[in-house]
Short mmCIF file of C-alpha atoms and ligand atoms in Angstrom, two decimals:
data_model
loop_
_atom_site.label_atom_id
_atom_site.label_comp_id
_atom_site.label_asym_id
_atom_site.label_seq_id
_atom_site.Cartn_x
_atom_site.Cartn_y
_atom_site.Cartn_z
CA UNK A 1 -16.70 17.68 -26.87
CA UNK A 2 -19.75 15.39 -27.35
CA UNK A 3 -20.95 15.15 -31.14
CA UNK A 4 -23.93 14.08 -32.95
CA UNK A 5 -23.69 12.57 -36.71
CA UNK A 6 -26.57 12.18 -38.50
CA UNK A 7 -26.91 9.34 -40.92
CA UNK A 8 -26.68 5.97 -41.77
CA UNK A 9 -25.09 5.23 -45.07
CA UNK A 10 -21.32 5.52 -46.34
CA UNK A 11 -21.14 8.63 -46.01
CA UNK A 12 -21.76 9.05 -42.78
CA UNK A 13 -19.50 5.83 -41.95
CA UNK A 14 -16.57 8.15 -43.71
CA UNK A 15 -17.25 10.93 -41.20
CA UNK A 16 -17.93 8.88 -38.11
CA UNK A 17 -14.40 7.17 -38.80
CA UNK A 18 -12.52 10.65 -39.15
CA UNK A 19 -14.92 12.38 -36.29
CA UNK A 20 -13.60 9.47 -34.39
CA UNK A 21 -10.40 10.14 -34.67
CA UNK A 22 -9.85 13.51 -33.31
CA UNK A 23 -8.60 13.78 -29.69
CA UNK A 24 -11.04 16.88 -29.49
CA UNK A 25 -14.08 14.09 -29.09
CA UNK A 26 -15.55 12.69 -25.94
CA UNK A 27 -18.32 10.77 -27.01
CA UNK A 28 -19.44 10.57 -30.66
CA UNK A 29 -23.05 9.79 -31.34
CA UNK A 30 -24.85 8.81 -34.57
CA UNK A 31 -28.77 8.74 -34.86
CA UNK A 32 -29.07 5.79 -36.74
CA UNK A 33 -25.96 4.30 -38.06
CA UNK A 34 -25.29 1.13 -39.35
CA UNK A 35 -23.64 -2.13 -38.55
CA UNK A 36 -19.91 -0.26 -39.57
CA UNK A 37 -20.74 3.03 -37.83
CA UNK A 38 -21.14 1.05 -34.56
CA UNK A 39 -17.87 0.27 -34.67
CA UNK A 40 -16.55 4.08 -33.97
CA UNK A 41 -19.61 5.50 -32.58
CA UNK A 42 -22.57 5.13 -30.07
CA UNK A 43 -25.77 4.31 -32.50
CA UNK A 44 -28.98 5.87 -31.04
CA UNK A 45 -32.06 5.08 -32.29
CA UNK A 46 -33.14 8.76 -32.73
CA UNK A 47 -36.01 9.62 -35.09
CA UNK A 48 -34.59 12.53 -36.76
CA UNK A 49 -37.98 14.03 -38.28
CA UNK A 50 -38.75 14.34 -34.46
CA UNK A 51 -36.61 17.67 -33.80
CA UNK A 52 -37.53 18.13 -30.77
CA UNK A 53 -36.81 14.86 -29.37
CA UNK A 54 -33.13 15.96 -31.21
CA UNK A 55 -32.95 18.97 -29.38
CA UNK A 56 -33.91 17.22 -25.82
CA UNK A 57 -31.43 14.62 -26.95
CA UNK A 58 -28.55 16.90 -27.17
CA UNK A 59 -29.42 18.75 -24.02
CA UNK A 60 -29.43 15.60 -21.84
CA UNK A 61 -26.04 14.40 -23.52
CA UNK A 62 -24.13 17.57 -23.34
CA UNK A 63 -24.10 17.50 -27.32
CA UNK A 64 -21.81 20.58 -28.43
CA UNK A 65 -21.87 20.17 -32.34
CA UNK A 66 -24.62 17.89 -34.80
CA UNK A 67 -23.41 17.15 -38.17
CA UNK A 68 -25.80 16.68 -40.14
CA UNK A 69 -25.13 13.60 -43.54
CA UNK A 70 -27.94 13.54 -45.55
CA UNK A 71 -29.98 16.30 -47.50
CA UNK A 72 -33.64 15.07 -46.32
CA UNK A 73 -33.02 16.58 -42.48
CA UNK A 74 -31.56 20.01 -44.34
CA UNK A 75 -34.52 20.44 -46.75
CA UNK A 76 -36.61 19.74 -43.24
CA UNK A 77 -35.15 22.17 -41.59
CA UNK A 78 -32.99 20.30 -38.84
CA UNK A 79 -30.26 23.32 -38.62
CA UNK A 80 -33.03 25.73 -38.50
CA UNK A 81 -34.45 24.08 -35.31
CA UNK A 82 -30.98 22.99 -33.29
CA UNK A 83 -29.66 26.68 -34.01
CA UNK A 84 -32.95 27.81 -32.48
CA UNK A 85 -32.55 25.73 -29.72
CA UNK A 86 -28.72 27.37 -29.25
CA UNK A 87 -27.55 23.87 -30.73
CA UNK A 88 -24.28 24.22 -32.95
CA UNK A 89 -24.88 22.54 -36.33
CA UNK A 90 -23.41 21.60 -39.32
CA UNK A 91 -25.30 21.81 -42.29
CA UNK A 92 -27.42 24.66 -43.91
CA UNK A 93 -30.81 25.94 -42.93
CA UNK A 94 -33.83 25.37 -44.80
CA UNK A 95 -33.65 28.18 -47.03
CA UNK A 96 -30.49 27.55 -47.76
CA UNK A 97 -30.79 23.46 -48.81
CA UNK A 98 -33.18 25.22 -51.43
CA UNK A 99 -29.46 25.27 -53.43
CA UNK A 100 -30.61 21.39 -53.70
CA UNK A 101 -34.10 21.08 -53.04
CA UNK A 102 -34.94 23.64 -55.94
CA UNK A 103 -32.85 23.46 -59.07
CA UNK A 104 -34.99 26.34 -60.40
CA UNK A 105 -34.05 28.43 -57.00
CA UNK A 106 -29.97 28.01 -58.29
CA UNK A 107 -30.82 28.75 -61.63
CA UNK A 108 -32.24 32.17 -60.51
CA UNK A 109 -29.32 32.57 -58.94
CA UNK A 110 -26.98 31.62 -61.46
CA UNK A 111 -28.66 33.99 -63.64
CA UNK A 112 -28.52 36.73 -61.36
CA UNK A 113 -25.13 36.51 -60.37
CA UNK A 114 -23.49 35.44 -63.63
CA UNK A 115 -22.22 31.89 -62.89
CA UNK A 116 -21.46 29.44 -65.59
CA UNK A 117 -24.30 27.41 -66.42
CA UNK A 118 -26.57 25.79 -68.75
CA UNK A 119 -28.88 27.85 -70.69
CA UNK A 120 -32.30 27.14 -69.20
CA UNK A 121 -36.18 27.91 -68.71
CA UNK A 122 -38.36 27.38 -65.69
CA UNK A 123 -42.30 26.15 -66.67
CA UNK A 124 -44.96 25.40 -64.71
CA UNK A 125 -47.25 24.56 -67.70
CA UNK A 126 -46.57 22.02 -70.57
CA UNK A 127 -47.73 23.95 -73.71
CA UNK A 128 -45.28 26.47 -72.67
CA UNK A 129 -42.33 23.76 -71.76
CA UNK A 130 -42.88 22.00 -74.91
CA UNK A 131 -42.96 25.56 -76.84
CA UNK A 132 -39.40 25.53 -75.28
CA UNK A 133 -38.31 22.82 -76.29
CA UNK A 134 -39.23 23.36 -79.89
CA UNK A 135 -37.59 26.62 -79.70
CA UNK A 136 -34.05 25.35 -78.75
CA UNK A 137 -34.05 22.04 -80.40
CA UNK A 138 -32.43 19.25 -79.57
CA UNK A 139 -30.84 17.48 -77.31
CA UNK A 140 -32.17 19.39 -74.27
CA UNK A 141 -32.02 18.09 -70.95
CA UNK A 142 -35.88 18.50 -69.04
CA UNK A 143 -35.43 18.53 -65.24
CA UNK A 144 -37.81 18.13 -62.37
CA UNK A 145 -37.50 20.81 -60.16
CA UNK A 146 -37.56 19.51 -56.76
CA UNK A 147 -36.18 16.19 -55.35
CA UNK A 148 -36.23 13.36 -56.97
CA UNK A 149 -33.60 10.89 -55.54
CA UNK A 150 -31.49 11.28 -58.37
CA UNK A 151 -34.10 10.17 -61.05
CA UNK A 152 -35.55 13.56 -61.62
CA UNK A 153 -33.17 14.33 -64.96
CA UNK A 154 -33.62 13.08 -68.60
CA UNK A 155 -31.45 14.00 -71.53
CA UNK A 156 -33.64 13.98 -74.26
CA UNK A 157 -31.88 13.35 -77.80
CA UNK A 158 -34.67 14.31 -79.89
CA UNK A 159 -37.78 16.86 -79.26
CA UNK A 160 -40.68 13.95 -78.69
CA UNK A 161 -38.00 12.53 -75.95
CA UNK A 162 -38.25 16.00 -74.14
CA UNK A 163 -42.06 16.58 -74.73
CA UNK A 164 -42.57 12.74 -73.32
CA UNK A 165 -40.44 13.88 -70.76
CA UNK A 166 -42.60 16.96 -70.16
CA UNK A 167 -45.76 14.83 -69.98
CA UNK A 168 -44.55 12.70 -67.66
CA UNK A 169 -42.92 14.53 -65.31
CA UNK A 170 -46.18 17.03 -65.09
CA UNK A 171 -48.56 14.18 -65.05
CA UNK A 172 -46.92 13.83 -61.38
CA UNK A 173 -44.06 10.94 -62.03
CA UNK A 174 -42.05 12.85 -59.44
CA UNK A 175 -45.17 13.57 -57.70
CA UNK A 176 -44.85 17.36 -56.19
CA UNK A 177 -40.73 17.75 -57.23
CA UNK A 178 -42.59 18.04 -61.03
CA UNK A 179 -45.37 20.53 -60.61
CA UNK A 180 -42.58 22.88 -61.87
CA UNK A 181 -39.65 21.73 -64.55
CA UNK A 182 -36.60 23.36 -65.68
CA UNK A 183 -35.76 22.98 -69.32
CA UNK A 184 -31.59 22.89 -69.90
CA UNK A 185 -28.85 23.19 -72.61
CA UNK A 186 -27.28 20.20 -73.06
CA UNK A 187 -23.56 20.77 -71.69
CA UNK A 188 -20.72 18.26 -73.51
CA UNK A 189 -17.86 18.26 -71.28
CA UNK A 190 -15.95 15.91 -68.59
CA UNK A 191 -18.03 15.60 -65.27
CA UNK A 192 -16.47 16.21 -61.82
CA UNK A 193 -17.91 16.73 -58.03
CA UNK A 194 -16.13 19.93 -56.66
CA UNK A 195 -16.47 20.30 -52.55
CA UNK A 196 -16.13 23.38 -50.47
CA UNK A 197 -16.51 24.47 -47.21
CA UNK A 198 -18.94 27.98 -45.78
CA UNK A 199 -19.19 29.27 -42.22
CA UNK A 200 -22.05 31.63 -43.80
CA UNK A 201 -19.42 34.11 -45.10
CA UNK A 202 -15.90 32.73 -46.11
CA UNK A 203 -15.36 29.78 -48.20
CA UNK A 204 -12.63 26.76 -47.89
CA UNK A 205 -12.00 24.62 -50.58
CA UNK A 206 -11.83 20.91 -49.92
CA UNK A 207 -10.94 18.73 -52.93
CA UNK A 208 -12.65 16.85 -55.94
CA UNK A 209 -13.44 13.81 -56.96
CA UNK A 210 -15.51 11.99 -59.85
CA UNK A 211 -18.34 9.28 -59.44
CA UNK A 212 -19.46 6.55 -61.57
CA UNK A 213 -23.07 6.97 -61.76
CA UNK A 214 -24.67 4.18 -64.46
CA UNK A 215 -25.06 0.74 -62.71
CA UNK A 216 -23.02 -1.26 -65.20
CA UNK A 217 -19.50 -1.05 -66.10
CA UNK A 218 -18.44 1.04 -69.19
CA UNK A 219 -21.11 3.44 -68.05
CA UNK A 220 -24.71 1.59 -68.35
CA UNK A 221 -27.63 0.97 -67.21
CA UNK A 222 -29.96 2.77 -65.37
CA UNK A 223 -28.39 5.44 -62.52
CA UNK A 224 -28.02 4.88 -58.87
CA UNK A 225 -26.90 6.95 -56.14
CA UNK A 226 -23.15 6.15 -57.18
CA UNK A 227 -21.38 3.29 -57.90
CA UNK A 228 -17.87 4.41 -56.79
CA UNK A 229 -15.64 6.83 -56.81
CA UNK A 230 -12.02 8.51 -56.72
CA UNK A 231 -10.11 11.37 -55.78
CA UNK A 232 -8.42 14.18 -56.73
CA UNK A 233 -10.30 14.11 -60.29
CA UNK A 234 -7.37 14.31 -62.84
CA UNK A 235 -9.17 16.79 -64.71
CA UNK A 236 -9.39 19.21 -62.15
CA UNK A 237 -6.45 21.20 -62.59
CA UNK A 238 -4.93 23.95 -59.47
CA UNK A 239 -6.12 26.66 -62.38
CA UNK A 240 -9.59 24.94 -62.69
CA UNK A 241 -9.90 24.72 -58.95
CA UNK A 242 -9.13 28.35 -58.71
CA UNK A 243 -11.74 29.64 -61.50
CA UNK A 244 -14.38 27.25 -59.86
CA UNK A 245 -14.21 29.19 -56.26
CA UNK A 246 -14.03 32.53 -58.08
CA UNK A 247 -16.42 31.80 -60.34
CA UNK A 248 -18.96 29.42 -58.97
CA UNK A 249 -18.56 28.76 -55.43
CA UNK A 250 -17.68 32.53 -53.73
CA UNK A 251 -20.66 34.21 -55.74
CA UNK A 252 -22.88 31.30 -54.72
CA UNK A 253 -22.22 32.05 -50.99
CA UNK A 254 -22.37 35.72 -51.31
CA UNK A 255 -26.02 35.15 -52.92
CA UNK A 256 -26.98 33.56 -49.98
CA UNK A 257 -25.79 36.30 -48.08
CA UNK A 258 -27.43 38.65 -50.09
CA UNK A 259 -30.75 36.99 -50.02
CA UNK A 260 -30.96 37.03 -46.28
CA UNK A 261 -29.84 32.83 -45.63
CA UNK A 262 -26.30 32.81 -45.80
CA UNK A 263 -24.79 29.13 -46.43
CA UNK A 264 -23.00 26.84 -43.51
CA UNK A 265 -21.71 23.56 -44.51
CA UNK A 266 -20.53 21.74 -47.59
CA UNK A 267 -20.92 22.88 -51.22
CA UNK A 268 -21.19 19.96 -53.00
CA UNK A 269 -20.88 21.47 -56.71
CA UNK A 270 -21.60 18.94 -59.81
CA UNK A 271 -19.57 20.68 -62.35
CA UNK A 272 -19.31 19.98 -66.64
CA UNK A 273 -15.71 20.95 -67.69
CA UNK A 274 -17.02 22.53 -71.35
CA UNK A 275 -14.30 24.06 -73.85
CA UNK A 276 -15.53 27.26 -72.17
CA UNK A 277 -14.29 26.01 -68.76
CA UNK A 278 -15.97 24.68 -65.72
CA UNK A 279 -19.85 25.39 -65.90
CA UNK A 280 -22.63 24.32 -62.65
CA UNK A 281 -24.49 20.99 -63.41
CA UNK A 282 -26.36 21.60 -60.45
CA UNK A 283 -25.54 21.62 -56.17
CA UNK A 284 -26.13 19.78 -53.29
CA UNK A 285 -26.28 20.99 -49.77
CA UNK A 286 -24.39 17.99 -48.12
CA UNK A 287 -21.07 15.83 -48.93
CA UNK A 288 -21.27 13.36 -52.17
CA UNK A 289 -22.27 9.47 -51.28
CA UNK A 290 -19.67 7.78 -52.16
CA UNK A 291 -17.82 10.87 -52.91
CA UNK A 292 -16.83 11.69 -48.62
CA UNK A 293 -15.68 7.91 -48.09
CA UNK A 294 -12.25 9.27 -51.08
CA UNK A 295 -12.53 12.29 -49.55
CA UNK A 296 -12.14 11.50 -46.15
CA UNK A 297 -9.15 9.17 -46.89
CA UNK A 298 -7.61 11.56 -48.31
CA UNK A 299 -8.14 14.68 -45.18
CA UNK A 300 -5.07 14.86 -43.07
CA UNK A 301 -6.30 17.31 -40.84
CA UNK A 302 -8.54 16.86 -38.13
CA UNK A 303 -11.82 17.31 -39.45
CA UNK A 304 -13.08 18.30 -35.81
CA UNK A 305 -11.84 21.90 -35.68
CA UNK A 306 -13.40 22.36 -39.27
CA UNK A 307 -16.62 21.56 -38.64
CA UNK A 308 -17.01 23.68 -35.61
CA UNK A 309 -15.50 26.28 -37.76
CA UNK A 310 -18.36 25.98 -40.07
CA UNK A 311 -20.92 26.08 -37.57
CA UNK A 312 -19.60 28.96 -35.96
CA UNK A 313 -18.56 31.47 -38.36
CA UNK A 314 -14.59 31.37 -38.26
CA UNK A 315 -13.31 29.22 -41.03
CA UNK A 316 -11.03 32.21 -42.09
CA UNK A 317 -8.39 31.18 -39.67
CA UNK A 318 -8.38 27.69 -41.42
CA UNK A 319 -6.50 25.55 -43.66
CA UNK A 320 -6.99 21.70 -45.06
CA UNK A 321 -4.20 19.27 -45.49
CA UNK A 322 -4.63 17.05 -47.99
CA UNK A 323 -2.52 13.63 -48.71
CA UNK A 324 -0.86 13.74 -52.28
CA UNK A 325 -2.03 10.37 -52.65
CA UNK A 326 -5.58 9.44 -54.32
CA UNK A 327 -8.23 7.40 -52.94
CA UNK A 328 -10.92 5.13 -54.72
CA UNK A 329 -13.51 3.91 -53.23
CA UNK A 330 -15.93 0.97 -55.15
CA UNK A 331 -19.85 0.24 -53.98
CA UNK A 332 -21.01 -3.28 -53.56
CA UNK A 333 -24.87 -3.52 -54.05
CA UNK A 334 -27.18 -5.83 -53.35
CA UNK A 335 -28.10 -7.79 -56.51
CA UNK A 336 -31.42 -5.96 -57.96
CA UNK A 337 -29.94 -2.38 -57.13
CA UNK A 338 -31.48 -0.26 -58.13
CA UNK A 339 -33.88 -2.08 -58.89
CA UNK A 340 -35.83 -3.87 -56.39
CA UNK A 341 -33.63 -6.26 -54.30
CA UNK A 342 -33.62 -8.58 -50.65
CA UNK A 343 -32.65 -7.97 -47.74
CA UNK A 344 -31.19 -9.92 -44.97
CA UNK A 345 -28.58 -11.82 -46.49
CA UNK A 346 -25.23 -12.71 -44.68
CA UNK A 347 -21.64 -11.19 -45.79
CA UNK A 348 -18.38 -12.86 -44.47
CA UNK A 349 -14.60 -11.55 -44.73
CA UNK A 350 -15.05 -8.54 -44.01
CA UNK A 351 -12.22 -8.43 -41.63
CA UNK A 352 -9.93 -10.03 -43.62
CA UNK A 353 -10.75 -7.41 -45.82
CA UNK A 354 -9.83 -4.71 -43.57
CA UNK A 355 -6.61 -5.95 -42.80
CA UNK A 356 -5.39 -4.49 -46.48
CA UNK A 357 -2.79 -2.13 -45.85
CA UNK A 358 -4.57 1.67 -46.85
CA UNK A 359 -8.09 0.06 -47.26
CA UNK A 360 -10.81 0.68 -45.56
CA UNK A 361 -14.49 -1.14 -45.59
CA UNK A 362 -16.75 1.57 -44.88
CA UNK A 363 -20.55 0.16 -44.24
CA UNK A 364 -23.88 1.82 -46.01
CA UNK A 365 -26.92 -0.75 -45.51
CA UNK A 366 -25.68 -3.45 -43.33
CA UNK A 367 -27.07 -4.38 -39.69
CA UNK A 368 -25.21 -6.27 -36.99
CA UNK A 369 -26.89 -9.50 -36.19
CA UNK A 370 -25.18 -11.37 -33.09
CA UNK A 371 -21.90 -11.61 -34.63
CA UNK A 372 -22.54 -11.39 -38.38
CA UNK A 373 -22.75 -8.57 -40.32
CA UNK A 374 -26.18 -8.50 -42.93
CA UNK A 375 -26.70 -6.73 -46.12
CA UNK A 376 -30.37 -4.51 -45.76
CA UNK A 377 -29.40 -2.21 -48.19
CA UNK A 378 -29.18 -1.27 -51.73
CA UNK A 379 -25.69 0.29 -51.23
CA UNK A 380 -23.74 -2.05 -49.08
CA UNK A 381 -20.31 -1.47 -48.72
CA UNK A 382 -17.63 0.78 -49.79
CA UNK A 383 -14.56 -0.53 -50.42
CA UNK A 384 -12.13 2.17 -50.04
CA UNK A 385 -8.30 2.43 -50.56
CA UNK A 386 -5.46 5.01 -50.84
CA UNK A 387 -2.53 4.49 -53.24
CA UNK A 388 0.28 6.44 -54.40
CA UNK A 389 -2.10 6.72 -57.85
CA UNK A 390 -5.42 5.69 -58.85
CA UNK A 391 -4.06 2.84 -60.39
CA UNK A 392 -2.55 1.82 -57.28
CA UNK A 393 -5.73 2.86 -55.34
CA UNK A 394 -7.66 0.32 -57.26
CA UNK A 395 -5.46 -2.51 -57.17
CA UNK A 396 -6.10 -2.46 -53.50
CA UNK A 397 -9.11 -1.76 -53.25
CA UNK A 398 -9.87 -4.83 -55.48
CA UNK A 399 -7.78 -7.20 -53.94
CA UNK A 400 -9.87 -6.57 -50.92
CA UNK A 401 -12.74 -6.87 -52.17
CA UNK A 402 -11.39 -10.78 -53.28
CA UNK A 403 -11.65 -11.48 -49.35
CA UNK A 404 -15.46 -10.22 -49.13
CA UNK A 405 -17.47 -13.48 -49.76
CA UNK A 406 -21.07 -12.09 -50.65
CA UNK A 407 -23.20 -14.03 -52.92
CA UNK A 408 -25.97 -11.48 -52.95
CA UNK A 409 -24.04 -8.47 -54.03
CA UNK A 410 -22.36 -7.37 -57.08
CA UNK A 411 -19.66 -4.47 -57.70
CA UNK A 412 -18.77 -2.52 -61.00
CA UNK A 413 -15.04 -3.98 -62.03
CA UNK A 414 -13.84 -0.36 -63.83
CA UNK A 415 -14.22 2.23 -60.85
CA UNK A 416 -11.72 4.49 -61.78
CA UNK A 417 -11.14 3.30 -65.80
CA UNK A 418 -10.99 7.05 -67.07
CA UNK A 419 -8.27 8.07 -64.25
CA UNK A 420 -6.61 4.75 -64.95
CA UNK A 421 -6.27 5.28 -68.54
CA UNK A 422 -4.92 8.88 -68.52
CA UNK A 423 -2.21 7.52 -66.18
CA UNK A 424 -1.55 4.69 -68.56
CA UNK A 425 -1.20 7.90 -71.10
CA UNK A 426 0.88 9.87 -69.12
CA UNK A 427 3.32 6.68 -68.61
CA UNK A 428 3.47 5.69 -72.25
P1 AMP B 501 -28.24 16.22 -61.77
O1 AMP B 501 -29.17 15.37 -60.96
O2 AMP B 501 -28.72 17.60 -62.05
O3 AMP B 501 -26.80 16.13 -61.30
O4 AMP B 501 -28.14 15.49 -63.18
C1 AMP B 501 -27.81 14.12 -63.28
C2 AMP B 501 -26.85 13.93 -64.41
O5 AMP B 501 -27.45 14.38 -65.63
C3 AMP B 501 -25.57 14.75 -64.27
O6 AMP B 501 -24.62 14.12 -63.49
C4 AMP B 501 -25.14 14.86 -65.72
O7 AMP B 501 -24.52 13.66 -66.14
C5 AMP B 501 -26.45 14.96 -66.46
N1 AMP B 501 -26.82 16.36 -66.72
C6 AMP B 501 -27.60 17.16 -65.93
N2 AMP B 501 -27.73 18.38 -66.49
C7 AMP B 501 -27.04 18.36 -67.65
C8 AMP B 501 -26.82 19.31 -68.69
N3 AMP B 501 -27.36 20.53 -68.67
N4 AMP B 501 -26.04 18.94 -69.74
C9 AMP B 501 -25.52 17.69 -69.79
N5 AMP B 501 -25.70 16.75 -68.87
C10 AMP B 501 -26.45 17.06 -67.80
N1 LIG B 502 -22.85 10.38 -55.51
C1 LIG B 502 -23.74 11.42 -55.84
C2 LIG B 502 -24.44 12.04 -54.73
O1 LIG B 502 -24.11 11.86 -53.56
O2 LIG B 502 -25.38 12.79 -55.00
#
């Protein structure tokens, strides 16, 4: 069969390199891709806001399945239109992205439905959000409502932090993601990304994994899209894993259900582990960036059959196998990120690089020029690697990332540090 991926960062590098490797492919294309995904795909230069040059696209090229990587397409309503169009898709409809475009929209339905989560208010007015906020004291955690490329959230550690918060986010910081703000308990707790799988009715769970947001090592700095990443997450437990699709991910799908847009594609579940157990930090209608590059590593089973499954309603008859072993994956960035930063700079040994046994260099923004590869990104690279432990997985990935000679990029050194010291625990 004849597959489109859309995409262009990491992410979509990780899926382009499993997609690739199923015999079930003919010809995999991805509209844009990147100087990596070039390497195991045809890149098209598709303009995926145009859907109906997609759909024409897909008829000409005898597409049977689109996958669809990032959120933006989803909240635009890509599967809405190839579905029309009798295309088979991957990836929820537009109603149903609202999971990520509108944190107040999951919040109702947390509520409704009983699913662990933060205590919270929706306001659409400051005197009442700051009445809020005086009501439950601090810290509080004040949230713009629609997307904000990650930047949208502030945990506020006193009550003028959260009303500042309030007046900036409705004096239109976040332009229209702020004309509404949800107003949160503060949740203490270990972090972990949770991913499942929903053909509209039945859910599959995949596996879990936890990022390193802050830009610095040791946690600081401002946030970015993810600064690396491993997988399984220690603290993710078979009896955690179990509450999390009872609790949390099966009443989330039969919501959608229930409210007429039922959910196909991934749940991508932020989740705080509190003393009460796991609780929703909030979800996203696509796979985690760098989150899929440990992921995919880790997927034994051809990931072809899957996402047709998805897009056609019959994941019941499925099951995922997993390698025991855990994956890490660690960002390079160009220096700046993410901040402001150039572009166009050269990176060498990159092939040497690949040549590590269980590592894999997975691209984000990097172009092919003649036969260099250059950086024109903020995300770069992914160095990824599988090892019989996470320790092991970051050993290797490290060592590879000796043989990448890139002046103009920089990586975190301690991707993986809380993983690495609970297996220097276990040990001692
Ligand atoms: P979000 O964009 O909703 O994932 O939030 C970004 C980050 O803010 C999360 O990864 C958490 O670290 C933190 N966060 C969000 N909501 C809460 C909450 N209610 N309690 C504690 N931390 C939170
Ligand atoms: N790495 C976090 C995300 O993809 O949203």
């Amino acid at each position: 069969m004849n597959i489109v991926l859309i995409g262009s960062g990491g992410r979509e590098h990780a899926l382009a390199w499993k997609i690739a490797q199923s015999p079930l492919v003919g010809t995999l294309y991805c509209a844009t891709g990147n100087g990596g995904i070039a390497d195991c795909s045809t890149c098209v230069d598709l303009d995926v806001t145009d859907h109906p040059a997609v759909i024409r696209f897909c008829r000409d090229h005898d597409v049977n399945l689109v996958v669809v990587g990032p959120e933006a397409p989803l909240v635009a309503g890509i599967a809405d239109d190839l579905e029309a169009a009798g295309i088979k898709v991957f990836g929820p409809g537009k109603l149903a992205a609202q999971l990520e475009g509108s944190k107040g929209f999951t919040k109702d339905i947390c509520a409704k439905y009983n699913i662990p989560t933060a205590a919270y208010g929706r306001f659409s007015d400051v005197a009442s959000a700051k009445t809020y906020v005086r009501e439950q004291g601090a810290p509080i955690v004040v949230k713009a409502d629609g997307l904000a490329a990650g930047k949208g959230v502030i945990i506020a550690e006193t009550i003028k932090e959260a009303h500042d918060a309030i007046d900036m986010m409705f004096d239109g910081a976040f332009g229209d993601a702020g004309v509404e703000v949800v107003i949160e308990e503060f949740m203490e707790g270990e972090e972990a990304s949770f991913f499942a799988l929903a053909d509209g009715h039945t859910t599959l769970p995949l596996a879990t994994a936890q990022d390193h947001k802050a830009v610095g090592e040791g946690d600081t700095g401002p946030n970015t899209g993810g600064m690396g990443a491993y997988s399984p997450a220690p603290v993710m437990t078979d009896a955690l894993v179990k509450r999390v699709m009872a609790e949390i991910i099966q009443p989330t799908a039969q919501a959608m259900v229930d409210i007429g847009c039922p959910y196909k594609g991934v749940f991508f579940a932020g989740l705080m582990i509190t003393k009460d157990g796991p609780k929703l930090i909030e979800y996203n209608c696509r796979f985690g960036d760098p989150e899929c590059q440990v992921l995919m590593m880790r997927m034994e089973s051809d990931i072809v059959p899957l996402l047709m499954a998805v897009a056609t309603g019959s994941l019941g008859d499925h099951s995922i196998s997993w390698s025991d072993d855990a994956a890490l994956t660690v960002v390079m960035a160009a220096n700046g990120y993410p901040g402001s930063y150039e572009k166009g700079s050269t990176i060498r040994g990159l092939d040497t690089a690949s040549q590590h046994q269980n590592v894999q260099v997975f691209h984000a923004g990097t172009k092919q020029h003649s036969d260099t590869i250059a950086a024109i990104g903020g995300r770069v690279l992914n160095v990824t690697a599988l090892g019989e432990n996470v320790t092991d997985a970051q050993e290797r990935a490290y060592s590879a990332i000796d043989n990448i000679d890139w002046p103009d990029g920089f990586f975190r050194r301690d991707i993986g540090w809380r993983a690495v010291a609970r297996e220097k625990n276990s040990k001692d």
